[in-house]
Amino acid sequence: MGVNSNRVEDFSSQETTLRITTESIVPGMEIHNVCLPPKKTTLQKLKQRLGEIFFPDDPLYRFKNQTWCKKLLLGLQFLFPIFQWGPEYSLRLLRSDIISGLTIASLAIPQGISYAKLANLPPIVGLYSSFVPPLIYSILGSSRHLGVGPVSIASLVMGSMLSETVSPHDEPILYLKLAFTATFFAGLFQASLGFLRLGFVIDFLSKATLVGFMAGAAVIVSLQQLKGLLGIVHFTTKMQFIPVISSVFNHRDEWSWQTIVLGISFLVFLLTSRHISMKRPKLFWVSAAAPLTSVILSTILVLCFKLKTHKISIIGYLPKGLNPPSANMLSFSGPDLALAIKTGIVTGILSLTEGIAVGRTFAALKNYQVDGNKEMMAIGLMNMAGSCSSCYVTTGSFSRSAVNYNAGAQTAVSNIIMATAVLVTLLFLMPLFYYTPNVILGAIIVTAVIGLIDYQAAYRLWKVDKLDFLACMCSFFGVLFISVPSGLGIAVGVSVFKILLHVTRPNTLIMGNIRGTNVYQCLGRYKEASRIPSFLVLAIESPIYFANSTYLQERILRWIREEEDWIKANNEDTLKCVILDMTAVTAIDTSGIDLVCELRKMLEKRSFQLVLANPVGSVMEKLHQSKTLDSFGLNGIYLTVGEAVADISALWKSQP
């Protein structure tokens, strides 16, 4: 076979192409050009990179080629989504939203009282938090189905973090001030993430981390409710497993059989209704109405038998009226400011993660998009406003949103209807809760948080990714035996360790040719793949950075040593060429460039040729700018592994 291999390579030219021209070496095989990316200035590269990081969705695309009036309208719709669906709103939609709004109100009222108790706050604060924030979200939020209000995880974390330093019973005013201040900082943090488009920060809370965290928190929350379910008066304020269990058995003399009977009865009722709704989704209203039904029935029972149920603790007096202003209670100085900021950031991240995840889940079911950055700003602003109107941290609740969705909600007006129902309760119905037993609130909390224990997800983690399962278990046991924030911190640490492990110890593969094709795949994965005589083809599946360059050098040299041992054992042709498939090398830094240079020199001393295959544009550009390609000669870089093998093999054959 005749060979004509005229290769022209102009590495010093300012042109954007490295010209490699040759006639077909083998039938069906053509050697293609290996190109540099189009030339750009440093400012252009920086602009493109920042755009990819902060504006992957190109939020300003809708404003292009529009008149000023149209841009103003689009701007209002962008900032206030209510202007998008408001003009098309109809009575048919209103009817659906009224039904769904009243349905979630029946769930929101008992949940608000219960979750405030979980955060060690007065019950009325939970109702306040179900009034103002939903109104603000209905104007700013982009989700049609998100049910806004207090949630169990944020309530638990706030209660546990603040109570470690300040007692809600001994210093109730200071505790309340810290709760409102923490809520303000949670909102400020959330809104800042949205405004600066830094939503990727919350991605460090992986699914595995959250599965373990929520399960551990659910167990701790459930155990904490034993105080109310057993009628114990003196109970530990600690949130760890051992102190809670010890407190339960150390105060057996305080157990009240009346409270136990009432609590177990309604707990069975609530769990049964939840089971029915899970088995038959069309009966979602059974689970939604169960908490309010339990509150009404238990209140009537205690009221009718109040002389015989004096050992059952009740809520007592709750003030009527609208949310009183609390801006004067925000404290931005003093020794407890750091605690408020830390609590705000932790609860802000958790509530933001839950709110966006829930919003996107139901948006996907109805085939519309939820803007993550706008959601962050909406949730942040409603928490900042809530902190000034006697509210604590709120977000999108999964249970409320699920009920809202199943009840047929069409727009965010359902939140307005729910807030209106809460307003009526605040103005006129508060005295009716006087005889509501605290045990029923504990039963409602247990029923709500027990759904956070996702053992099936933990099992999937074990089957799929052991490191993810380790992060899950670290989070679970950290929450259970150390503390809620420490457990979360441990889990995030394990997740970060996993990232570092992937970065510093990237995967490398030895590749072989699929017989009869020009395709090269992992030898250990495909039985039909085979080695090419005199060639060692290696693939690197990560960027090459300072953090992994030393490891990659050692690993590549080990691959070469093992290949030479295999050749000796099988009497194969001598190794002459090492090809690095750089398809998956998405970036390279100066340490990576030094690695390539050092590796070429080391192999050259051993009479091996180093060849690069298919480097991506940014990698190719850096290799060119550093003059590294000059040292590779005429046959040092190819578009594909197949072309490299074909061309180099032909050159070897053409040599005398």
XYZ file of C-alpha atoms in Angstrom:
656
model
C 0.000 0.000 0.000
C 1.434 3.342 -0.979
C 1.786 5.959 1.714
C 1.866 9.711 1.194
C 2.071 11.514 4.497
C 2.751 15.213 3.984
C 2.058 16.859 7.338
C 2.226 20.602 7.836
C 2.073 21.889 11.417
C 2.293 25.615 12.152
C 2.378 25.932 15.966
C 3.819 29.462 15.995
C 1.271 30.907 13.574
C -1.564 33.085 14.818
C -3.994 31.078 12.706
C -6.612 29.063 14.556
C -5.844 25.735 12.858
C -3.029 23.222 13.108
C -2.952 21.882 9.557
C -2.497 18.134 9.260
C -3.000 16.939 5.690
C -2.594 13.426 4.433
C -4.135 11.076 1.947
C -6.063 8.084 3.193
C -3.677 5.715 4.913
C -6.059 2.767 4.984
C -9.369 2.255 3.203
C -12.082 4.300 4.909
C -9.606 6.116 7.193
C -8.884 9.805 6.718
C -6.663 11.879 8.996
C -8.523 15.056 9.955
C -7.355 18.485 11.009
C -6.787 19.157 14.696
C -7.968 22.714 15.265
C -7.430 25.385 17.847
C -10.538 27.195 19.099
C -11.311 30.655 17.610
C -8.983 33.306 19.002
C -10.489 35.370 21.849
C -9.151 38.071 24.105
C -8.748 37.490 27.823
C -11.737 39.772 28.460
C -13.908 37.782 26.058
C -12.905 34.506 27.723
C -13.616 35.927 31.177
C -16.998 37.249 30.051
C -17.954 33.884 28.548
C -16.779 31.959 31.621
C -18.624 34.203 34.069
C -21.720 33.985 31.879
C -21.608 30.195 32.012
C -21.168 30.228 35.793
C -23.748 32.832 36.787
C -26.106 33.043 33.797
C -26.435 29.553 32.283
C -30.115 30.249 31.557
C -29.444 33.620 29.806
C -32.192 35.470 31.738
C -32.072 38.536 29.458
C -32.788 36.705 26.203
C -36.467 37.726 26.280
C -35.545 41.422 26.250
C -33.689 41.255 22.930
C -35.182 43.191 19.996
C -38.119 44.488 22.076
C -39.573 47.979 22.366
C -39.156 49.965 25.589
C -42.797 49.406 26.557
C -42.465 45.687 25.973
C -39.198 45.614 27.943
C -40.909 47.379 30.865
C -43.735 44.837 30.862
C -41.284 41.939 30.596
C -39.271 43.437 33.458
C -42.356 43.567 35.681
C -43.195 39.971 34.750
C -39.614 38.928 35.474
C -39.582 40.546 38.935
C -43.207 39.816 39.819
C -44.489 36.583 38.221
C -48.033 37.560 39.233
C -48.019 39.871 36.174
C -47.552 36.804 33.949
C -50.611 34.830 34.989
C -52.670 37.670 36.511
C -54.090 39.103 33.223
C -55.327 35.637 32.191
C -56.857 34.776 35.554
C -60.507 33.610 35.456
C -63.357 32.548 37.714
C -62.732 28.919 36.784
C -59.188 29.160 38.108
C -60.418 31.015 41.195
C -62.835 28.210 42.042
C -60.018 25.648 41.943
C -57.731 27.891 43.994
C -60.389 28.506 46.650
C -60.911 24.775 47.140
C -57.161 24.057 47.339
C -56.508 27.120 49.537
C -59.130 26.135 52.106
C -57.863 22.545 52.024
C -54.265 23.492 52.830
C -55.510 25.973 55.456
C -57.029 23.037 57.337
C -53.541 21.539 57.378
C -51.632 24.799 57.893
C -53.391 25.875 61.101
C -52.532 22.816 63.240
C -49.118 22.517 61.550
C -48.318 26.157 62.299
C -49.086 25.708 65.998
C -47.196 22.390 66.154
C -44.070 23.519 64.319
C -43.784 26.647 66.439
C -43.738 24.330 69.434
C -40.989 22.358 67.701
C -38.935 25.564 67.420
C -39.616 26.349 71.115
C -41.647 29.399 70.058
C -45.129 30.508 71.199
C -47.829 28.690 69.165
C -49.243 31.983 67.909
C -45.950 32.660 66.068
C -46.582 29.555 63.955
C -49.940 30.968 62.865
C -48.408 34.360 62.161
C -45.876 32.560 59.944
C -48.725 31.048 57.930
C -50.225 34.462 57.142
C -47.669 37.066 55.969
C -45.099 34.902 54.076
C -47.668 33.180 51.794
C -49.011 36.596 50.732
C -45.546 37.818 49.769
C -44.670 34.583 47.986
C -47.866 34.722 45.907
C -46.566 37.969 44.365
C -42.870 37.100 43.982
C -42.802 33.295 43.612
C -42.750 31.458 40.298
C -44.268 28.155 41.478
C -48.018 27.629 41.073
C -48.266 24.805 43.591
C -45.830 25.627 46.404
C -47.610 25.739 49.769
C -45.701 28.196 51.971
C -45.329 28.060 55.742
C -43.210 26.700 58.600
C -41.543 23.325 57.999
C -40.381 20.678 60.440
C -36.669 20.614 59.550
C -36.087 24.377 59.785
C -38.169 24.507 62.983
C -36.182 21.694 64.549
C -32.798 23.180 63.596
C -33.727 26.641 64.835
C -35.048 25.243 68.112
C -32.023 23.039 68.724
C -29.366 25.625 67.785
C -30.855 28.511 69.766
C -31.803 26.471 72.835
C -28.213 25.232 73.223
C -27.264 28.771 74.292
C -30.491 30.487 75.369
C -33.296 28.820 77.321
C -36.733 29.526 75.787
C -38.317 29.056 79.226
C -35.927 31.113 81.350
C -35.302 33.895 78.796
C -38.342 33.863 76.460
C -37.952 37.466 75.246
C -34.279 37.030 74.340
C -35.058 33.708 72.660
C -37.824 35.341 70.599
C -35.494 38.166 69.576
C -32.869 35.674 68.447
C -35.468 33.694 66.485
C -36.637 36.800 64.596
C -33.036 37.942 64.024
C -32.039 34.495 62.746
C -35.048 34.598 60.400
C -33.896 37.973 59.064
C -30.399 36.660 58.365
C -31.846 33.499 56.787
C -33.856 35.693 54.411
C -30.898 37.995 53.730
C -28.701 34.994 52.926
C -31.353 33.428 50.676
C -32.095 36.657 48.786
C -28.356 37.321 48.350
C -27.825 33.879 46.817
C -30.610 34.591 44.340
C -29.517 38.151 43.534
C -25.866 37.145 43.044
C -26.954 33.931 41.281
C -24.972 31.735 43.658
C -27.492 28.948 43.918
C -24.807 26.323 43.349
C -23.828 26.829 47.015
C -26.805 24.756 48.144
C -25.719 21.933 45.828
C -23.149 20.951 48.457
C -26.096 19.493 50.372
C -26.284 16.322 48.330
C -29.303 14.052 48.188
C -27.429 11.474 50.264
C -26.652 14.074 52.926
C -30.258 15.213 53.130
C -31.622 11.660 53.301
C -29.520 10.920 56.384
C -30.021 14.345 57.922
C -33.807 14.269 57.614
C -34.027 10.709 58.919
C -31.898 11.553 61.958
C -33.852 14.748 62.559
C -37.141 12.847 62.254
C -36.038 10.318 64.899
C -34.909 13.077 67.285
C -38.098 15.087 66.716
C -40.261 12.027 67.325
C -38.410 11.190 70.531
C -38.746 14.786 71.710
C -42.522 14.463 71.384
C -42.511 11.749 74.039
C -42.627 14.612 76.517
C -46.102 15.548 75.317
C -47.259 12.019 74.467
C -46.389 10.726 77.953
C -47.347 13.867 79.858
C -43.854 14.485 81.271
C -43.432 17.924 82.867
C -39.666 18.040 83.429
C -37.889 17.031 80.256
C -34.376 17.512 78.860
C -33.755 20.391 76.470
C -30.954 18.457 74.746
C -31.486 17.082 71.257
C -29.295 13.959 71.356
C -30.595 10.389 71.410
C -29.112 9.254 74.740
C -30.150 12.306 76.859
C -33.689 12.156 75.454
C -34.133 8.439 76.144
C -32.587 8.852 79.606
C -34.986 11.683 80.395
C -37.977 9.575 79.332
C -37.151 6.756 81.747
C -35.818 8.944 84.547
C -39.203 10.670 84.804
C -41.463 7.629 84.767
C -43.248 8.996 87.828
C -44.580 11.886 85.697
C -46.195 9.694 83.052
C -49.934 10.331 82.730
C -52.131 7.461 81.582
C -54.849 9.883 80.399
C -52.340 11.682 78.187
C -50.905 8.400 76.899
C -54.332 7.035 75.923
C -55.340 10.284 74.215
C -52.000 10.606 72.406
C -51.845 7.018 71.168
C -55.476 7.126 69.997
C -54.995 10.206 67.851
C -51.542 9.097 66.688
C -53.101 5.885 65.349
C -55.869 7.948 63.725
C -53.361 10.305 62.037
C -51.061 7.507 60.855
C -54.037 5.551 59.495
C -55.310 8.557 57.553
C -51.819 9.125 56.176
C -51.582 5.486 55.107
C -54.963 5.676 53.364
C -53.925 8.783 51.395
C -50.627 7.172 50.366
C -52.353 4.015 49.138
C -55.164 5.913 47.406
C -53.942 9.318 46.137
C -57.483 10.378 45.250
C -58.259 10.319 48.980
C -55.562 12.921 49.703
C -58.156 14.989 51.586
C -58.333 12.298 54.311
C -54.742 12.977 55.373
C -55.101 16.728 54.809
C -58.169 17.035 57.032
C -56.938 14.655 59.744
C -54.784 17.183 61.723
C -57.552 19.789 62.013
C -60.088 17.060 62.769
C -57.807 15.772 65.527
C -57.443 19.255 66.995
C -61.226 19.796 67.016
C -62.095 16.367 68.453
C -59.376 16.433 71.132
C -60.358 19.970 72.163
C -64.018 18.905 72.520
C -63.001 15.832 74.543
C -60.846 17.842 76.949
C -63.524 20.526 77.242
C -66.233 17.958 78.017
C -64.140 16.068 80.559
C -61.973 18.911 81.863
C -62.596 17.981 85.502
C -61.382 14.440 84.884
C -58.541 15.390 82.532
C -56.762 17.934 84.687
C -53.497 16.046 84.156
C -53.634 16.687 80.406
C -51.603 19.775 79.469
C -53.434 22.279 77.242
C -52.292 25.162 75.023
C -54.093 27.832 77.021
C -54.638 31.429 76.035
C -53.641 32.560 72.531
C -53.945 36.286 71.697
C -56.283 37.377 68.899
C -55.330 39.849 66.189
C -52.994 40.465 63.258
C -49.254 39.968 63.321
C -47.733 42.573 65.635
C -44.613 44.302 64.232
C -41.340 42.804 65.394
C -38.779 44.994 63.623
C -37.899 46.514 66.994
C -36.998 43.013 68.265
C -34.302 42.447 65.638
C -30.935 42.562 67.347
C -27.803 43.346 65.297
C -25.372 43.633 68.157
C -24.474 41.888 71.376
C -22.836 38.592 72.308
C -25.577 36.447 70.709
C -25.354 38.000 67.236
C -22.993 35.276 65.966
C -25.456 32.599 67.128
C -28.316 34.327 65.288
C -26.263 34.616 62.078
C -25.123 30.977 62.227
C -28.655 29.766 62.918
C -30.006 31.933 60.108
C -27.525 30.617 57.548
C -28.074 26.946 58.465
C -31.869 27.201 58.539
C -31.770 29.359 55.412
C -29.846 26.732 53.456
C -32.092 23.900 54.630
C -35.348 25.728 53.970
C -34.092 26.948 50.598
C -33.098 23.435 49.570
C -36.495 22.049 50.531
C -38.451 24.911 48.956
C -36.694 24.785 45.582
C -36.729 20.982 45.446
C -40.460 20.869 46.182
C -41.225 23.664 43.710
C -39.298 21.978 40.912
C -40.888 18.600 41.655
C -44.441 19.839 41.149
C -43.439 22.098 38.245
C -42.101 19.035 36.426
C -45.431 17.254 36.953
C -47.270 20.133 35.226
C -44.581 20.803 32.600
C -43.575 24.346 33.536
C -40.310 25.814 34.782
C -39.388 27.240 38.166
C -36.554 29.777 38.143
C -34.234 28.745 40.996
C -32.670 32.182 41.427
C -36.044 33.954 41.482
C -37.281 31.404 44.006
C -34.303 32.168 46.230
C -35.084 35.871 46.093
C -38.796 35.296 46.720
C -38.202 33.007 49.708
C -35.502 35.327 51.047
C -37.611 38.482 50.789
C -40.626 36.821 52.408
C -38.448 35.712 55.340
C -36.968 39.196 55.719
C -40.464 40.677 55.726
C -41.654 37.885 58.030
C -38.950 38.661 60.591
C -40.454 42.157 60.891
C -43.990 40.804 61.366
C -43.549 38.194 64.130
C -42.787 35.262 61.783
C -39.956 32.766 61.870
C -38.300 30.854 59.013
C -40.747 29.679 56.334
C -40.404 27.993 52.956
C -42.245 25.671 50.620
C -43.582 22.722 52.588
C -43.739 19.328 50.892
C -46.872 18.229 52.753
C -48.749 21.488 52.059
C -47.588 21.546 48.441
C -48.665 17.937 47.889
C -52.117 18.702 49.314
C -52.266 21.919 47.288
C -51.398 20.055 44.087
C -53.838 17.201 44.690
C -56.607 19.641 45.588
C -56.333 21.166 42.125
C -54.437 24.416 42.715
C -53.914 26.385 39.506
C -51.965 29.451 40.649
C -50.339 31.056 43.699
C -53.777 32.474 44.620
C -54.244 29.296 46.670
C -51.644 30.741 49.064
C -53.686 33.945 49.311
C -56.823 31.936 50.129
C -54.907 29.962 52.765
C -53.538 33.179 54.299
C -57.069 34.621 54.366
C -58.343 31.558 56.239
C -55.478 31.934 58.726
C -56.357 35.631 59.079
C -59.948 34.750 59.986
C -58.611 32.288 62.535
C -56.277 34.911 64.030
C -59.055 37.507 64.285
C -61.967 35.426 65.529
C -61.166 31.799 66.335
C -58.177 31.912 68.679
C -60.186 31.379 71.918
C -61.361 28.028 70.535
C -57.823 26.644 70.887
C -57.675 27.269 74.639
C -58.483 23.654 75.582
C -56.500 22.052 72.744
C -54.196 19.479 74.426
C -50.460 19.725 73.797
C -50.372 15.972 73.266
C -52.277 16.383 69.989
C -49.594 18.749 68.712
C -46.980 16.094 69.474
C -49.010 13.491 67.574
C -49.300 15.829 64.568
C -45.543 16.453 64.590
C -44.701 12.740 64.788
C -47.051 12.002 61.889
C -45.507 14.775 59.799
C -41.837 13.966 60.387
C -42.120 10.189 60.182
C -42.467 10.595 56.422
C -38.956 12.070 56.350
C -37.434 8.643 57.119
C -36.784 7.364 53.593
C -35.255 3.934 54.185
C -35.796 2.983 50.540
C -33.586 5.890 49.417
C -30.903 4.799 51.905
C -31.044 1.250 50.504
C -30.644 2.595 46.951
C -27.615 4.592 48.076
C -26.063 1.415 49.475
C -26.665 -0.463 46.234
C -25.435 2.303 43.928
C -22.749 4.335 45.701
C -21.084 3.303 48.966
C -19.538 6.760 49.502
C -22.969 8.368 49.230
C -24.265 5.818 51.725
C -21.381 6.705 54.061
C -22.327 10.400 53.838
C -25.934 9.443 54.570
C -25.000 7.395 57.640
C -22.579 10.031 58.944
C -25.351 12.588 58.709
C -27.873 10.269 60.375
C -25.713 9.220 63.339
C -24.192 12.692 63.666
C -27.645 14.197 64.156
C -28.704 11.357 66.428
C -25.727 11.258 68.804
C -23.904 14.611 68.511
C -26.178 17.478 67.452
C -28.267 18.609 64.519
C -25.800 21.210 63.121
C -22.794 18.953 63.815
C -24.437 16.059 61.995
C -25.115 18.311 59.027
C -21.527 19.575 59.103
C -20.121 16.039 59.206
C -22.259 15.014 56.244
C -21.198 18.056 54.195
C -17.586 17.246 55.098
C -17.984 13.686 53.791
C -19.555 15.030 50.576
C -16.687 17.478 50.080
C -14.220 14.629 50.738
C -15.946 12.655 47.993
C -15.494 15.575 45.580
C -11.822 15.903 46.513
C -11.363 12.161 46.071
C -12.730 12.318 42.534
C -10.586 15.360 41.711
C -7.310 14.135 43.221
C -7.682 10.479 42.187
C -9.317 10.549 38.750
C -10.148 7.441 36.802
C -7.699 6.158 34.165
C -8.414 3.328 31.743
C -6.500 1.124 29.334
C -8.304 1.069 26.003
C -8.603 -1.529 23.277
C -10.023 -1.669 19.766
C -13.471 -3.134 19.100
C -12.757 -5.596 16.290
C -13.837 -4.427 12.865
C -14.367 -0.810 13.933
C -12.403 2.349 14.694
C -13.931 2.470 18.180
C -11.733 2.205 21.287
C -13.196 1.233 24.663
C -12.080 -0.012 28.078
C -10.473 -3.451 27.947
C -11.903 -4.417 31.311
C -15.430 -3.495 30.255
C -15.691 -4.907 26.724
C -14.600 -8.485 26.082
C -14.518 -7.874 22.327
C -11.957 -5.074 22.777
C -8.345 -6.085 22.119
C -4.908 -4.532 22.464
C -3.151 -3.035 19.452
C 0.370 -4.448 19.012
C 3.089 -1.940 20.019
C 0.496 0.577 21.261
C -0.731 1.394 24.773
C -3.914 3.490 24.700
C -4.810 5.219 27.980
C -7.814 7.415 28.741
C -7.925 10.084 31.469
C -11.431 10.857 32.685
C -11.038 14.203 34.463
C -9.452 17.651 34.180
C -5.693 17.669 34.855
C -4.953 20.027 37.745
C -2.209 20.605 40.269
C -4.165 18.412 42.695
C -3.943 15.291 40.536
C -0.948 15.795 38.221
C 1.494 13.883 40.446
C -0.961 11.007 40.860
C -1.602 10.848 37.104
C 2.120 10.716 36.340
C 2.628 7.853 38.781
C -0.472 6.019 37.525
C 0.482 6.348 33.853
C 4.002 5.061 34.527
C 2.464 2.141 36.398
C 0.191 1.372 33.413
C 3.294 1.338 31.181
C 5.165 -0.986 33.569
C 2.205 -3.360 33.792
C 1.840 -3.321 30.004
C 5.514 -4.231 29.565
C 5.094 -7.111 32.024
C 2.052 -8.331 30.080
C 3.994 -8.125 26.807
C 6.846 -10.217 28.247
C 4.454 -12.799 29.651
C 2.613 -13.171 26.338
C 5.552 -12.741 23.912
C 3.871 -9.807 22.152
C 5.450 -7.035 20.065
C 7.570 -4.475 21.896
C 5.783 -1.374 23.154
C 6.630 1.660 21.013
C 3.863 4.232 21.449
C 1.685 5.503 24.296
C -1.533 7.305 23.241
C -3.378 9.497 25.767
C -7.060 9.803 24.909
C -7.903 13.304 26.254
C -11.559 13.373 25.216
C -12.700 13.606 28.858
C -9.962 16.064 29.923
C -12.141 19.179 30.065
C -9.463 21.509 31.475
C -5.758 21.717 32.209
C -3.622 24.087 34.282
C 0.110 24.812 34.302
C 0.812 21.789 36.519
C -1.034 19.620 34.024
C 0.990 21.090 31.161
C 4.193 20.357 33.087
C 2.953 16.779 33.537
C 2.536 16.353 29.771
C 6.021 17.773 29.124
C 7.705 15.654 31.803
C 5.898 12.530 30.675
C 6.988 13.089 27.062
C 10.640 13.506 28.157
C 10.545 10.425 30.396
C 9.046 8.250 27.653
C 11.415 9.641 25.035
C 14.389 8.505 27.139
C 12.904 5.012 27.082
C 12.393 5.171 23.269
C 8.597 5.474 23.587
C 6.524 7.926 21.590
C 3.817 9.938 23.424
C 0.768 10.908 21.375
C -2.243 13.026 22.379
C -5.685 12.247 20.974
C -8.639 14.649 20.776
C -7.790 17.368 23.322
C -10.750 19.734 23.792
C -10.532 23.366 22.671
C -9.439 24.986 25.937
C -6.803 22.286 26.549
C -5.537 22.574 22.978
C -5.251 26.346 23.317
C -3.189 26.149 26.520
C -0.888 23.500 25.070
C -0.372 25.741 22.051
C 0.233 28.933 24.066
C 2.756 27.170 26.318
C 4.685 25.935 23.218
C 4.214 22.365 24.472
C 2.993 21.178 21.073
C 6.262 22.245 19.431
C 8.062 19.365 21.134
C 5.614 16.722 19.926
C 6.823 16.790 16.343
C 4.903 15.768 13.247
C 3.031 12.825 14.727
C 2.201 13.973 18.238
C -1.468 14.957 18.120
C -4.536 13.473 16.400
C -8.280 13.954 16.306
C -9.099 10.379 17.364
C -7.303 7.340 18.709
C -8.213 5.411 15.566
C -6.573 7.993 13.297
C -3.476 8.053 15.514
C -3.079 4.259 15.359
C -3.685 4.140 11.602
C -1.322 6.993 10.739
C 1.535 5.947 13.042
C 1.239 2.300 11.959
C 1.446 3.384 8.314
C 4.503 5.519 9.043
C 6.223 2.579 10.723
C 5.486 0.382 7.715
C 6.809 2.990 5.309
C 10.142 3.191 7.095
C 12.935 0.883 5.734
